[in-house]
Amino acid sequence: TRAYEQANQLMLAREEALALEFLGDVCRDEGKLDMARRYYSRALAIGTSLAPDGDIVVEVMRRQGQVLGEMGRHSEAVSTLGRSLVLARRQGDSYEEGLGRRALARTFLELGELQPALEHSLRSVDLLNGIGARFQWAQSQLLQTRILLARLDGGLAEKPEIVLEEAWRGALAALDPFLQAGGEHWIVETRTLLSDLTRRRALWEQIQQDAAAGHHHGPQPILH
């Protein structure tokens, strides 16, 4: 807030927009989504007046899309994130494109549209890995793992054992950057997911063993 006030007094428009952007981030982290959107809208107005296709516009527009998704306004989120992604690609900003594609992947996952969700997550992983953004890459990798499991649970995986193995390896790879960064929230989330994956793999192996041995008596376990 002090940074915003000083930027306003000194008529430093770019710094003013950045301060508003980060105030929006704080509100979003606190769950005050309407207030976050107001800060982002003000930052976007200033950023657009400075450079309609500039980096501030791309960053803030992506954040607006993410907030819309968190508010359950998924159609608006997809539209906003799509516009942000176009600008990021136009600028050649691989970092912003990677984050934007991850946000789109998450939104499509929530909509149950798993194919575009998987495509955007794969591209996000590739982009962030290519520029060495390890912490952000790990977050995209974790999301990709969740999308793979959603496809498995939806009966869209032809070879469940391969999908489970891919998902388990992906989550395990994501854990290392989180451990290095000390991101407790992400460490807990990843370890919980790995525990679930370990259980799923063990169950699948048991089903395969029982089928091979001809053990069909009693209730059969179901992967759904």
Short mmCIF file of C-alpha atoms in Angstrom, two decimals:
data_model
loop_
_atom_site.label_atom_id
_atom_site.label_comp_id
_atom_site.label_asym_id
_atom_site.label_seq_id
_atom_site.Cartn_x
_atom_site.Cartn_y
_atom_site.Cartn_z
CA THR A 1 0.00 0.00 0.00
CA ARG A 2 2.85 2.38 0.80
CA ALA A 3 4.47 1.55 -2.53
CA TYR A 4 1.21 2.34 -4.31
CA GLU A 5 0.82 5.65 -2.48
CA GLN A 6 4.40 6.70 -3.25
CA ALA A 7 4.11 5.71 -6.91
CA ASN A 8 0.90 7.71 -7.16
CA GLN A 9 2.48 10.78 -5.56
CA LEU A 10 5.54 10.57 -7.82
CA MET A 11 3.34 9.91 -10.88
CA LEU A 12 5.17 6.68 -11.65
CA ALA A 13 2.40 4.90 -13.56
CA ARG A 14 4.18 1.58 -14.13
CA GLU A 15 5.09 1.20 -10.44
CA GLU A 16 1.55 2.18 -9.51
CA ALA A 17 0.16 -0.59 -11.75
CA LEU A 18 2.59 -3.13 -10.29
CA ALA A 19 1.65 -2.18 -6.72
CA LEU A 20 -2.04 -2.63 -7.59
CA GLU A 21 -1.24 -5.99 -9.22
CA PHE A 22 0.48 -7.25 -6.08
CA LEU A 23 -2.26 -5.87 -3.81
CA GLY A 24 -4.62 -7.98 -5.90
CA ASP A 25 -2.39 -11.00 -5.29
CA VAL A 26 -2.56 -10.48 -1.53
CA CYS A 27 -6.37 -10.21 -1.63
CA ARG A 28 -6.57 -13.32 -3.77
CA ASP A 29 -4.40 -15.27 -1.33
CA GLU A 30 -6.74 -14.13 1.47
CA GLY A 31 -9.77 -15.33 -0.47
CA LYS A 32 -11.08 -11.80 -1.12
CA LEU A 33 -11.72 -12.46 -4.79
CA ASP A 34 -13.99 -9.49 -5.53
CA MET A 35 -11.46 -7.08 -4.02
CA ALA A 36 -8.65 -8.80 -5.93
CA ARG A 37 -10.56 -8.27 -9.18
CA ARG A 38 -10.99 -4.57 -8.40
CA TYR A 39 -7.25 -4.13 -7.86
CA TYR A 40 -6.50 -6.08 -11.04
CA SER A 41 -8.99 -3.98 -13.02
CA ARG A 42 -7.31 -0.77 -11.91
CA ALA A 43 -3.86 -2.19 -12.68
CA LEU A 44 -5.08 -3.34 -16.09
CA ALA A 45 -6.47 0.10 -16.91
CA ILE A 46 -3.14 1.75 -16.11
CA GLY A 47 -1.14 -0.96 -17.90
CA THR A 48 -3.30 -0.64 -21.01
CA SER A 49 -2.80 3.13 -21.07
CA LEU A 50 0.98 2.61 -20.93
CA ALA A 51 1.30 -0.29 -23.38
CA PRO A 52 -1.82 -2.13 -24.60
CA ASP A 53 0.22 -5.22 -25.47
CA GLY A 54 2.78 -4.86 -22.68
CA ASP A 55 3.95 -7.22 -19.97
CA ILE A 56 1.75 -5.70 -17.25
CA VAL A 57 -1.37 -6.28 -19.34
CA VAL A 58 -0.38 -9.93 -19.91
CA GLU A 59 0.35 -10.57 -16.21
CA VAL A 60 -2.77 -8.86 -14.88
CA MET A 61 -5.08 -10.36 -17.49
CA ARG A 62 -3.84 -13.84 -16.56
CA ARG A 63 -4.50 -13.11 -12.90
CA GLN A 64 -7.99 -11.85 -13.76
CA GLY A 65 -8.64 -15.13 -15.56
CA GLN A 66 -7.42 -17.17 -12.62
CA VAL A 67 -9.67 -15.27 -10.21
CA LEU A 68 -12.65 -15.74 -12.52
CA GLY A 69 -11.94 -19.47 -12.51
CA GLU A 70 -11.76 -19.53 -8.71
CA MET A 71 -15.11 -17.72 -8.63
CA GLY A 72 -16.63 -20.47 -10.79
CA ARG A 73 -17.02 -18.19 -13.82
CA HIS A 74 -15.22 -20.61 -16.09
CA SER A 75 -16.42 -19.39 -19.48
CA GLU A 76 -15.22 -15.87 -18.68
CA ALA A 77 -11.98 -17.31 -17.33
CA VAL A 78 -11.28 -19.23 -20.55
CA SER A 79 -11.92 -16.11 -22.64
CA THR A 80 -9.71 -13.87 -20.47
CA LEU A 81 -6.91 -16.41 -20.22
CA GLY A 82 -7.06 -16.96 -23.97
CA ARG A 83 -6.51 -13.26 -24.63
CA SER A 84 -3.61 -13.20 -22.18
CA LEU A 85 -2.07 -16.23 -23.87
CA VAL A 86 -2.23 -14.56 -27.30
CA LEU A 87 -0.35 -11.54 -25.94
CA ALA A 88 2.25 -13.70 -24.18
CA ARG A 89 2.96 -15.61 -27.38
CA ARG A 90 3.12 -12.39 -29.36
CA GLN A 91 5.76 -11.10 -26.94
CA GLY A 92 7.68 -14.38 -27.01
CA ASP A 93 7.32 -14.61 -23.22
CA SER A 94 7.71 -18.33 -22.49
CA TYR A 95 7.32 -17.84 -18.75
CA GLU A 96 3.96 -16.07 -19.02
CA GLU A 97 2.80 -18.49 -21.70
CA GLY A 98 3.67 -21.40 -19.43
CA LEU A 99 1.71 -19.92 -16.53
CA GLY A 100 -1.19 -18.98 -18.78
CA ARG A 101 -1.44 -22.46 -20.25
CA ARG A 102 -1.38 -23.95 -16.75
CA ALA A 103 -4.24 -21.66 -15.73
CA LEU A 104 -6.19 -22.74 -18.82
CA ALA A 105 -5.46 -26.39 -18.08
CA ARG A 106 -6.80 -25.99 -14.54
CA THR A 107 -9.93 -24.25 -15.81
CA PHE A 108 -10.61 -26.93 -18.41
CA LEU A 109 -10.07 -29.61 -15.75
CA GLU A 110 -12.72 -27.98 -13.58
CA LEU A 111 -15.03 -27.90 -16.61
CA GLY A 112 -14.40 -31.61 -17.19
CA GLU A 113 -12.88 -30.94 -20.62
CA LEU A 114 -9.91 -33.24 -20.14
CA GLN A 115 -8.39 -33.26 -23.62
CA PRO A 116 -7.71 -29.49 -23.83
CA ALA A 117 -6.70 -29.61 -20.17
CA LEU A 118 -4.07 -32.24 -20.94
CA GLU A 119 -2.83 -30.42 -24.05
CA HIS A 120 -2.33 -27.12 -22.21
CA SER A 121 -0.68 -28.81 -19.22
CA LEU A 122 1.78 -30.67 -21.47
CA ARG A 123 2.72 -27.45 -23.23
CA SER A 124 3.07 -25.62 -19.90
CA VAL A 125 5.41 -28.31 -18.60
CA ASP A 126 7.55 -28.12 -21.76
CA LEU A 127 7.74 -24.31 -21.74
CA LEU A 128 8.66 -23.94 -18.07
CA ASN A 129 11.14 -26.78 -18.22
CA GLY A 130 12.76 -25.19 -21.27
CA ILE A 131 13.56 -21.97 -19.40
CA GLY A 132 14.59 -23.68 -16.16
CA ALA A 133 11.69 -22.34 -14.07
CA ARG A 134 11.83 -25.35 -11.79
CA PHE A 135 9.36 -24.32 -9.09
CA GLN A 136 6.70 -23.30 -11.63
CA TRP A 137 7.47 -26.38 -13.72
CA ALA A 138 6.79 -28.58 -10.70
CA GLN A 139 3.38 -26.97 -10.20
CA SER A 140 2.49 -27.63 -13.84
CA GLN A 141 3.77 -31.19 -13.53
CA LEU A 142 1.58 -31.74 -10.49
CA LEU A 143 -1.47 -30.43 -12.35
CA GLN A 144 -0.68 -32.69 -15.29
CA THR A 145 -0.64 -35.64 -12.88
CA ARG A 146 -4.11 -34.71 -11.62
CA ILE A 147 -5.40 -34.45 -15.19
CA LEU A 148 -4.03 -37.92 -15.99
CA LEU A 149 -5.85 -39.30 -12.95
CA ALA A 150 -9.06 -37.56 -14.00
CA ARG A 151 -8.78 -39.24 -17.41
CA LEU A 152 -8.19 -42.56 -15.69
CA ASP A 153 -11.17 -42.11 -13.39
CA GLY A 154 -13.30 -41.10 -16.38
CA GLY A 155 -12.47 -44.33 -18.20
CA LEU A 156 -10.52 -42.52 -20.92
CA ALA A 157 -7.23 -44.39 -20.42
CA GLU A 158 -6.80 -47.48 -22.60
CA LYS A 159 -3.85 -48.74 -20.54
CA PRO A 160 -4.43 -47.78 -16.88
CA GLU A 161 -1.15 -49.30 -15.69
CA ILE A 162 0.85 -47.03 -18.04
CA VAL A 163 -1.12 -43.94 -16.99
CA LEU A 164 -0.62 -44.76 -13.32
CA GLU A 165 3.11 -45.19 -13.82
CA GLU A 166 3.35 -41.91 -15.75
CA ALA A 167 1.34 -40.07 -13.10
CA TRP A 168 3.44 -41.51 -10.26
CA ARG A 169 6.73 -40.58 -11.96
CA GLY A 170 5.43 -37.08 -12.67
CA ALA A 171 4.41 -36.44 -9.08
CA LEU A 172 7.71 -37.84 -7.82
CA ALA A 173 9.67 -35.55 -10.14
CA ALA A 174 7.64 -32.54 -8.95
CA LEU A 175 8.47 -33.24 -5.31
CA ASP A 176 12.19 -32.44 -5.62
CA PRO A 177 11.85 -28.74 -6.60
CA PHE A 178 9.29 -28.26 -3.82
CA LEU A 179 11.67 -29.81 -1.28
CA GLN A 180 14.53 -27.60 -2.50
CA ALA A 181 12.39 -24.47 -2.27
CA GLY A 182 10.90 -25.40 1.09
CA GLY A 183 7.36 -24.92 -0.18
CA GLU A 184 5.52 -26.67 2.65
CA HIS A 185 2.08 -26.43 1.05
CA TRP A 186 3.28 -28.00 -2.18
CA ILE A 187 5.30 -30.67 -0.36
CA VAL A 188 2.25 -31.80 1.60
CA GLU A 189 0.02 -31.78 -1.48
CA THR A 190 2.51 -33.76 -3.55
CA ARG A 191 3.16 -36.35 -0.86
CA THR A 192 -0.59 -36.83 -0.38
CA LEU A 193 -0.99 -37.37 -4.11
CA LEU A 194 1.94 -39.81 -4.18
CA SER A 195 0.33 -41.77 -1.35
CA ASP A 196 -2.89 -42.04 -3.34
CA LEU A 197 -0.98 -43.09 -6.45
CA THR A 198 0.94 -45.74 -4.53
CA ARG A 199 -2.37 -47.16 -3.27
CA ARG A 200 -3.83 -47.14 -6.79
CA ARG A 201 -0.79 -48.88 -8.26
CA ALA A 202 -0.85 -51.57 -5.58
CA LEU A 203 -4.57 -52.15 -6.15
CA TRP A 204 -4.11 -52.40 -9.90
CA GLU A 205 -1.26 -54.88 -9.51
CA GLN A 206 -3.43 -57.00 -7.19
CA ILE A 207 -6.27 -56.99 -9.72
CA GLN A 208 -3.89 -58.10 -12.48
CA GLN A 209 -2.42 -60.85 -10.30
CA ASP A 210 -5.85 -62.13 -9.32
CA ALA A 211 -6.98 -62.13 -12.94
CA ALA A 212 -3.87 -64.03 -14.03
CA ALA A 213 -4.40 -66.59 -11.26
CA GLY A 214 -8.08 -66.98 -12.11
CA HIS A 215 -9.26 -65.63 -8.75
CA HIS A 216 -12.71 -64.31 -9.57
CA HIS A 217 -14.56 -65.30 -6.41
CA GLY A 218 -16.06 -62.68 -4.14
CA PRO A 219 -16.55 -58.97 -4.77
CA GLN A 220 -14.19 -57.52 -7.36
CA PRO A 221 -12.44 -54.21 -6.66
CA ILE A 222 -13.29 -51.39 -9.06
CA LEU A 223 -11.09 -48.59 -10.34
CA HIS A 224 -13.38 -45.71 -11.26
#
